[in-house]
Short mmCIF file of C-alpha atoms in Angstrom, two decimals:
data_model
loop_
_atom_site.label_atom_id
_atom_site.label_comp_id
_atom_site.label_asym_id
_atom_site.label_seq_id
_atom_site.Cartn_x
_atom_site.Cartn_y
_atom_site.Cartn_z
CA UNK A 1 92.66 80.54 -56.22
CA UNK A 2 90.11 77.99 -57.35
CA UNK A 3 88.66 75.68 -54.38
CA UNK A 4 90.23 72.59 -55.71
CA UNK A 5 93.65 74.73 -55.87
CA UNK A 6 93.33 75.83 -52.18
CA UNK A 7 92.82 71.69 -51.21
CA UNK A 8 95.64 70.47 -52.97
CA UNK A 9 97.78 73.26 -51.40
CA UNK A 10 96.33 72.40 -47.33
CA UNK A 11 96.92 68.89 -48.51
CA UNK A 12 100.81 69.35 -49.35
CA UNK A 13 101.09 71.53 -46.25
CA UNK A 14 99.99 69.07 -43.78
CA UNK A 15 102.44 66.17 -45.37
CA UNK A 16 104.98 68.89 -44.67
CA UNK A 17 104.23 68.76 -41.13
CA UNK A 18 104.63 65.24 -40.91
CA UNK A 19 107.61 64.44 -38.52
CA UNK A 20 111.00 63.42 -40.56
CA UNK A 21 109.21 65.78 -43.40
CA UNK A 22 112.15 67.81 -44.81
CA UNK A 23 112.45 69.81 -47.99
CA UNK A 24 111.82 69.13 -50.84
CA UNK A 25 114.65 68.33 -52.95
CA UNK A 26 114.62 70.21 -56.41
CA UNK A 27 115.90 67.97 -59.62
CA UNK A 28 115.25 64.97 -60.90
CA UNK A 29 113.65 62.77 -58.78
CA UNK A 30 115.73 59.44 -58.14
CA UNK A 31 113.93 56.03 -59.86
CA UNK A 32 112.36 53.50 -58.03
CA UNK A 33 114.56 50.51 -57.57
CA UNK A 34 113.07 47.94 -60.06
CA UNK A 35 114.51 44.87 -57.51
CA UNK A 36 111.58 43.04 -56.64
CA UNK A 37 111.37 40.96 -53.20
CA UNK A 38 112.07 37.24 -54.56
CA UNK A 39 108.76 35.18 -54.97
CA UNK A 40 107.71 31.00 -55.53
CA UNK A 41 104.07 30.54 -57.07
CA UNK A 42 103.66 34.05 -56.24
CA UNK A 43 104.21 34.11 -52.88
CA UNK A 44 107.27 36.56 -51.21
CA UNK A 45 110.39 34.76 -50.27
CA UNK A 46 112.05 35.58 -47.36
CA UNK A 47 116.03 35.74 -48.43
CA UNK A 48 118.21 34.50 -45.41
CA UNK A 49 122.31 35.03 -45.55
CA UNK A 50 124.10 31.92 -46.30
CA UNK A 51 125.79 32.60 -42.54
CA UNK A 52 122.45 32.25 -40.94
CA UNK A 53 121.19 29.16 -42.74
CA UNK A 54 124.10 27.46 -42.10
CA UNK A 55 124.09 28.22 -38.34
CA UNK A 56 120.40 27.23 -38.67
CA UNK A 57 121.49 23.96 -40.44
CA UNK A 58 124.73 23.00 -38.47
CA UNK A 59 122.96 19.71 -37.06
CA UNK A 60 121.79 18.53 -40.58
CA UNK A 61 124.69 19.39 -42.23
CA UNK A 62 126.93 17.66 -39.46
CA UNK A 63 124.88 14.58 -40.42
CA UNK A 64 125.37 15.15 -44.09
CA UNK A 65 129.14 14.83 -43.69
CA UNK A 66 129.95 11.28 -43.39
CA UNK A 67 127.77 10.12 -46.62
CA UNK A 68 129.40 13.23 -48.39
CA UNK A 69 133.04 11.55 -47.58
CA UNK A 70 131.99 7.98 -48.85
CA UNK A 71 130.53 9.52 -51.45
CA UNK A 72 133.69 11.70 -52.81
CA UNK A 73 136.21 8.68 -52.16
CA UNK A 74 134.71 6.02 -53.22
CA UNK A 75 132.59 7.41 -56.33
CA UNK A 76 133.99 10.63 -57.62
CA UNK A 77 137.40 10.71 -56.60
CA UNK A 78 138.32 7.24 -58.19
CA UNK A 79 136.77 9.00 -61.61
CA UNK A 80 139.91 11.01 -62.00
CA UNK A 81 141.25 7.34 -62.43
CA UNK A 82 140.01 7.31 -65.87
CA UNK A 83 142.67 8.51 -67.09
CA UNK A 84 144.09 5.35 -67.73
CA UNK A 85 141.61 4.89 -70.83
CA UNK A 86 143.64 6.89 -72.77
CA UNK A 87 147.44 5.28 -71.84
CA UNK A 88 148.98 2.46 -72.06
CA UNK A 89 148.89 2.20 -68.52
CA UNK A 90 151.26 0.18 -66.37
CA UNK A 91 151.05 -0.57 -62.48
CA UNK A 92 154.09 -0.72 -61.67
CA UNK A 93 154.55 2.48 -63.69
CA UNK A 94 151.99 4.23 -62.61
CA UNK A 95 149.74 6.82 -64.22
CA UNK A 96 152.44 9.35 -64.52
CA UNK A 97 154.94 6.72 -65.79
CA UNK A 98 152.44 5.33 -68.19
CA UNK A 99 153.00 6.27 -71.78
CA UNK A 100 149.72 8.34 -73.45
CA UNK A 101 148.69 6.61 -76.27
CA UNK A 102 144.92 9.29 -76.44
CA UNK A 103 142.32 7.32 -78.02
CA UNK A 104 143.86 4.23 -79.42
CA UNK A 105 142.32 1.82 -76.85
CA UNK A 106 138.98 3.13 -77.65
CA UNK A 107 139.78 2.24 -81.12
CA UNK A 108 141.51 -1.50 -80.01
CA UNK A 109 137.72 -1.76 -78.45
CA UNK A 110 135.60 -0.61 -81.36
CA UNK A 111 137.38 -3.59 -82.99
CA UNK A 112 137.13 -6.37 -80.50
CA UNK A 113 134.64 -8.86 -81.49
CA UNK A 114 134.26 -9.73 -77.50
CA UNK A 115 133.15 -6.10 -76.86
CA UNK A 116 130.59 -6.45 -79.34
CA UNK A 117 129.20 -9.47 -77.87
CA UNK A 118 129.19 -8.05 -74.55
CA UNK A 119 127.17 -5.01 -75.75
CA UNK A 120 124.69 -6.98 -77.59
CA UNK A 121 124.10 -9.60 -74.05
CA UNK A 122 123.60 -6.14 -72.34
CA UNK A 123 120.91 -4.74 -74.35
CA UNK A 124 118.66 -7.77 -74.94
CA UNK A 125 119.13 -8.25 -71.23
CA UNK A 126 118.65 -4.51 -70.82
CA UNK A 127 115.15 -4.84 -72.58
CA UNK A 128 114.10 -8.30 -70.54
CA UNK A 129 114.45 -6.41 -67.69
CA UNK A 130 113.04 -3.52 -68.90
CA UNK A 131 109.83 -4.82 -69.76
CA UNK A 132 109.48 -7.06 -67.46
CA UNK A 133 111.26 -6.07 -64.28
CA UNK A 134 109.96 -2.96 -64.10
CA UNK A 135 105.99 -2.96 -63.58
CA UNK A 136 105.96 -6.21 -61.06
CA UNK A 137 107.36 -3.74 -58.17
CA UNK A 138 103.90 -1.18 -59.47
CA UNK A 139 102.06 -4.21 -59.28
CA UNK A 140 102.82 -5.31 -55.69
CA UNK A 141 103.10 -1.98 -54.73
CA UNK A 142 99.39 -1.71 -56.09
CA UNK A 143 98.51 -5.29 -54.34
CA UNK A 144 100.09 -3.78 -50.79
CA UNK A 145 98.06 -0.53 -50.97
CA UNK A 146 94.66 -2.64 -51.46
CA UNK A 147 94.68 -5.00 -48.38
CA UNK A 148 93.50 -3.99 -45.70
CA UNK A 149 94.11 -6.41 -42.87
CA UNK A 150 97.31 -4.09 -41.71
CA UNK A 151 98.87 -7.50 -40.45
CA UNK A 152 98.39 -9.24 -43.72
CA UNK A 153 100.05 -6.20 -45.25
CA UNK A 154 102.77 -6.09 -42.95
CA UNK A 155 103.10 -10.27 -43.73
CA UNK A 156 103.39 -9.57 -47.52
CA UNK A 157 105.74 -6.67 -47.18
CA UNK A 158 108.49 -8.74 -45.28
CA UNK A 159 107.77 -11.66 -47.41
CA UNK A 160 108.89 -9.71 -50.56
CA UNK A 161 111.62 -7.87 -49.13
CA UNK A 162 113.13 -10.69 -47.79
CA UNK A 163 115.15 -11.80 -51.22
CA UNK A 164 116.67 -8.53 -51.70
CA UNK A 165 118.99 -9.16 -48.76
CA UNK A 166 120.27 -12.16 -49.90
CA UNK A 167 123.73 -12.16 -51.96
CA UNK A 168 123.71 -13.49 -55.23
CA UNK A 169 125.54 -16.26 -54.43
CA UNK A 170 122.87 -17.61 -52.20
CA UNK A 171 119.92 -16.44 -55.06
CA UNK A 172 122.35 -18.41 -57.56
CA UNK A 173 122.65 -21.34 -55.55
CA UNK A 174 119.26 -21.58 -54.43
CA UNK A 175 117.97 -21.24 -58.22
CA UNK A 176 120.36 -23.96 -59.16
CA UNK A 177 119.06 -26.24 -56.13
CA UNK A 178 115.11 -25.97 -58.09
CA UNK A 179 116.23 -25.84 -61.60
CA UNK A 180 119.37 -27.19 -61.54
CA UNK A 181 120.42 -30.57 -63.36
CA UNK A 182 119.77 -32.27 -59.90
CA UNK A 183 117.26 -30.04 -58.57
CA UNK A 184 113.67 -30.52 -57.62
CA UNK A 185 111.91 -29.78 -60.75
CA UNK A 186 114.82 -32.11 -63.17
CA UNK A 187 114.46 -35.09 -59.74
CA UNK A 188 110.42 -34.76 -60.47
CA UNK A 189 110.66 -35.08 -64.41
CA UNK A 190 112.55 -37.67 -63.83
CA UNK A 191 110.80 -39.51 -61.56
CA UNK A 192 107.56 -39.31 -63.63
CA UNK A 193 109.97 -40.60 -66.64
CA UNK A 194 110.11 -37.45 -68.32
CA UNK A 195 112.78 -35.62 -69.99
CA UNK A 196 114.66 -33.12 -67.82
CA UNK A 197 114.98 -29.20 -69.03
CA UNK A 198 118.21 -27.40 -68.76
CA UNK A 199 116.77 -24.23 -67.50
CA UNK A 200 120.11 -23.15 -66.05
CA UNK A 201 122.66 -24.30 -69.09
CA UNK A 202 120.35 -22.87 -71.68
CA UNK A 203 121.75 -19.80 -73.39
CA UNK A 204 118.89 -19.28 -75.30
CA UNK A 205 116.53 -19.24 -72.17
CA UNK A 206 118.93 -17.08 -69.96
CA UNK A 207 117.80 -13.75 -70.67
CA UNK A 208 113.98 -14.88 -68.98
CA UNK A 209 116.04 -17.03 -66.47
CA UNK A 210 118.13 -13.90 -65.58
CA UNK A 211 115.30 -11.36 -65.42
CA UNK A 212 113.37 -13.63 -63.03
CA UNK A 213 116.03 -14.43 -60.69
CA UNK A 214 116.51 -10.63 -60.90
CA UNK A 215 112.50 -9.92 -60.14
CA UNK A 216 112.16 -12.07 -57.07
CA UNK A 217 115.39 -10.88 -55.30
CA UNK A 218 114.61 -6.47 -56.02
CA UNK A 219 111.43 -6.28 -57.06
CA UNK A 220 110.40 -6.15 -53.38
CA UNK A 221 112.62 -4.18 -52.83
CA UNK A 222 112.06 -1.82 -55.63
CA UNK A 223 108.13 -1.55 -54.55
CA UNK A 224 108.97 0.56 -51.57
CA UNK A 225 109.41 3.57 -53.76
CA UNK A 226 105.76 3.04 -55.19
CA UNK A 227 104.48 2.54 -51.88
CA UNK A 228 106.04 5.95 -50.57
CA UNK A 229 104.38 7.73 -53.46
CA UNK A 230 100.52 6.18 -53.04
CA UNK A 231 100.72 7.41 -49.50
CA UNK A 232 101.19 11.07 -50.36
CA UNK A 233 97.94 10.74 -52.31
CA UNK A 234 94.84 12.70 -51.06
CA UNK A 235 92.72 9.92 -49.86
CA UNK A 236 89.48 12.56 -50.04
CA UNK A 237 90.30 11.77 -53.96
CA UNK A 238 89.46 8.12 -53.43
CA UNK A 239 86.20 9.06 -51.02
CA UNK A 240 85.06 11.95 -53.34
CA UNK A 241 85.63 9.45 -56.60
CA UNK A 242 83.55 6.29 -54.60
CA UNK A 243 80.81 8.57 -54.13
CA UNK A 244 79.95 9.34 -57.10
CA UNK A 245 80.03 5.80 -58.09
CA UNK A 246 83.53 5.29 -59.50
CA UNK A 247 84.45 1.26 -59.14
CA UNK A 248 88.02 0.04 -58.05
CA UNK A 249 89.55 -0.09 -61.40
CA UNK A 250 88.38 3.19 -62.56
CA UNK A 251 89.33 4.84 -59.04
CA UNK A 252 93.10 3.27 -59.93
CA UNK A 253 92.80 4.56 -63.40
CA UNK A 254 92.02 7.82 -63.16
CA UNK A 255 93.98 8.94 -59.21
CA UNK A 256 96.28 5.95 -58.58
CA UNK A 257 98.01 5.97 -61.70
CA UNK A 258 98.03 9.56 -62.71
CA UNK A 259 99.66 10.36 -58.92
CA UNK A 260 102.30 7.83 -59.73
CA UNK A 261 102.90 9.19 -63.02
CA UNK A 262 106.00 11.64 -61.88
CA UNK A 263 107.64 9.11 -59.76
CA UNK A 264 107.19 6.41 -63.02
CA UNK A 265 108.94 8.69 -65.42
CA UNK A 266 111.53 9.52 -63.16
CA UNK A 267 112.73 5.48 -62.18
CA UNK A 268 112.08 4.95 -65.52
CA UNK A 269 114.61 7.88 -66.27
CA UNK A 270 117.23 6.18 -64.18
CA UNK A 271 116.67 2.93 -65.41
CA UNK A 272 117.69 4.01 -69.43
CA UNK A 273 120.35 6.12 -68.10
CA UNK A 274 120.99 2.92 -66.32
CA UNK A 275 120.77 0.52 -69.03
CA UNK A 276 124.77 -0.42 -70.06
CA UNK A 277 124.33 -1.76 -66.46
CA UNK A 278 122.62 -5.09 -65.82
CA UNK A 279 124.64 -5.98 -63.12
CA UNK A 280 128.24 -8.06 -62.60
CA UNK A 281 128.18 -10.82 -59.61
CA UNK A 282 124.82 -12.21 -61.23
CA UNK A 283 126.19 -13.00 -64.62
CA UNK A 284 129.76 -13.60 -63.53
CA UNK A 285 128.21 -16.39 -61.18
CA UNK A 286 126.79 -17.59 -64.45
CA UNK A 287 129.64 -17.27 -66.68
CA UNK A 288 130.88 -20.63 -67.49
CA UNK A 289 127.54 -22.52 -67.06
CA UNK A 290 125.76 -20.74 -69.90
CA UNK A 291 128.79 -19.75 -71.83
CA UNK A 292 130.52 -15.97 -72.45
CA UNK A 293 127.98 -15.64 -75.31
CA UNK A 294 124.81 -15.63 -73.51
CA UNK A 295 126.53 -14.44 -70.04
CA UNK A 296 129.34 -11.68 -71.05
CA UNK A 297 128.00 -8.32 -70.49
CA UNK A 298 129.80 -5.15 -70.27
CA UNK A 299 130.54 -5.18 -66.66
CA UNK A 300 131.84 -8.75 -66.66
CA UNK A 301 134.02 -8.27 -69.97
CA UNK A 302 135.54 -4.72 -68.18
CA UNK A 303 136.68 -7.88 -65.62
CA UNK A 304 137.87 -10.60 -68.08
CA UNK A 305 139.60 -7.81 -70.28
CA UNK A 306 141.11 -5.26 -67.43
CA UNK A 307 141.55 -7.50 -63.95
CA UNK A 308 142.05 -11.00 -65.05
CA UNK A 309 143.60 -10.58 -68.70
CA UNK A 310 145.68 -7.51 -67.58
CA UNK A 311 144.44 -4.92 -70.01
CA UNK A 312 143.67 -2.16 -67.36
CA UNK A 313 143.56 0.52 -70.43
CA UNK A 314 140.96 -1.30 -72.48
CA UNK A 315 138.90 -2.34 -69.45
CA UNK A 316 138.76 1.62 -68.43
CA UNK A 317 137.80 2.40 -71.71
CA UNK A 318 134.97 0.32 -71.40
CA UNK A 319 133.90 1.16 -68.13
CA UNK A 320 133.71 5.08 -69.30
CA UNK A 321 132.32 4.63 -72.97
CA UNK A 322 129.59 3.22 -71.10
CA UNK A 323 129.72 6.04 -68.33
CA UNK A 324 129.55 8.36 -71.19
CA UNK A 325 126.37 6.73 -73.03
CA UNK A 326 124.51 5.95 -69.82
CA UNK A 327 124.84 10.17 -69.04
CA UNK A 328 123.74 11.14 -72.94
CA UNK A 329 120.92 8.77 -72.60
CA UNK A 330 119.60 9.93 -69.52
CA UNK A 331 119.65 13.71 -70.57
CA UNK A 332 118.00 12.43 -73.46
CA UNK A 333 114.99 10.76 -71.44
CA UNK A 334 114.86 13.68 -69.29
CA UNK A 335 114.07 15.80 -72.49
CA UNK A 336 111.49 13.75 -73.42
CA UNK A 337 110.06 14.00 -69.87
CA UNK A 338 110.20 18.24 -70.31
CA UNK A 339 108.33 17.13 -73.36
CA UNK A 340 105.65 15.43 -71.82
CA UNK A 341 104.70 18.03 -68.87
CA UNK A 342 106.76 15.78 -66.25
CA UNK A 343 110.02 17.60 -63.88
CA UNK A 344 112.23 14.58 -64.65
CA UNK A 345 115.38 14.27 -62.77
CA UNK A 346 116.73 17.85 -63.42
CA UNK A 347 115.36 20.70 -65.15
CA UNK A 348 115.87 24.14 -65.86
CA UNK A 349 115.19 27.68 -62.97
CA UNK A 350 112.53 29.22 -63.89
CA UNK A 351 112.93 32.98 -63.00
#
């Protein structure tokens, strides 16, 4: 027996030894499971039973409970209420009394001049506030982040927020007591003999007039979002970028915008998927002083056409054609977020 024969054999003999050693079993030996320990970024995952997490979780999940109630019966549950679209519904009959008519009240509203109307008023009103709603909360949000007196921050930050707890009826009435007929800027014109403007009676002007009512009462608001999203950036980015000489503008350029780029994409996400919906108490507030031409949206004719004129079935089929679009757009956007390197709101598990 060769040297290297009698090592391998004094090797084998000594594993034999080992305690819990036994025989060894003659056949085929038995494959190696190929189930790997779970990993994220390459790191093992630790897999806990759903019994433990949710004796871990009991507190959290206790305080989940109440918004998960308001949330099924006031949001999804009255969904099943759509129904309605497709019958000739009845309250007095009910939705089981109510004869099914399928899709003939989507087909009354595909020919309803008023419909069309309302759709048009949404979209240009859509794309006012789309253009120029949406960066003034990234602006002040920008503004906030660069003072740096904390209690001239703290100043500016209640000053804008302020509006967005006002109702619209006060926002309305307060617009109307500046721009009104008899408000201060009309009483000033005509003091100085000059003609008056009818900022609030113009339907040609309302679009601008109803985006800016709408930008000083949210866009405070809105800018909290941006505000969370600058603080979870690395300030070492802003030293290491100052140091090597990088001014104020290029510093925002090239960190401060690029570490808001997720959180852009995904409000601006929402906001198309959110699009058939420009609101209801502004415009309805509105209604008769501009005219249903300028001020009928979607939301306000789904009132005129289901609550007031008693056309529940037409109204609902408004309400969820536009539930449907607003869905189809916003899985649309979030495609072209995939596209563009960016999560979106949803995507698919990877692994």
């Amino acid at each position: 027996m060769s040297q290297m024969q009698q090592e391998s054999a004094r090797k084998q003999a000594v594993a034999d030894d080992r305690p819990g050693a036994g025989p060894e079993v003659h056949g085929p030996r038995r494959a190696k499971s190929s189930k790997t320990a779970p990993t994220h970024d390459g790191i093992p995952v630790r897999t806990i039973s759903w019994k433990t997490r949710l004796r871990r979780d009991r507190q959290m999940i206790l305080m989940m409970v109440p918004g998960v109630l308001f949330l099924a019966l006031f949001f999804y549950l009255p969904i099943l209420g759509n129904v309605i679209a497709f019958q000739d519904y009845q309250p007095f009959l009910g939705i089981t009394g109510s004869d099914w008519v399928g899709l003939q009240n989507f087909v009354d509203l595909y020919f309803n001049p008023d419909f069309w109307v309302a759709l048009r008023n949404t979209i240009v009103l859509a794309v006012w506030q789309l253009v120029l709603f949406f960066p003034v909360p990234l602006g002040l949000a920008l503004i906030v982040d660069s003072l740096i007196s904390t209690k001239i921050r703290r100043w500016f930050q209640s000053l804008v927020y302020l509006p967005h707890f006002l109702s619209w009826v006060l926002v309305i009435a307060l617009f109307q007591q500046v721009l009104g007929g008899a408000g201060l800027v009309n009483n000033t014109l005509r003091d100085m003999g000059l003609d008056t403007i009818p900022f609030m009676t113009n339907p040609d002007t309302f679009p601008l007039l109803a985006t800016i009512q709408l930008v000083w009462k949210d866009a405070g608001w809105a800018m909290i979002i941006f505000l969370a999203s600058l603080a979870a950036i690395d300030g070492s980015l802003y030293e290491a970028a100052a140091a090597d000489g990088a001014g104020r503008w290029r510093r925002m350029w090239h960190i401060t915008l690029p570490g808001l780029r997720s959180i852009i994409v995904l409000l601006l996400i929402l906001r198309i998927g959110d699009i058939l919906s420009v609101g209801f108490e502004q415009f309805l507030l509105q209604h008769d002083a501009v005219g249903a031409g300028a001020a009928e949206v979607l939301d306000t004719f789904t009132y005129f056409a289901g609550v007031v004129g008693g056309g529940w079935s037409i109204g609902a089929a408004a309400g969820l054609a536009k539930g449907v679009v607003g869905a189809l757009l916003i899985y649309a956007a979030n495609k072209v977020a995939h596209k563009m390197g960016e999560p979106g709101i949803f995507q698919k598990k990877v692994g």
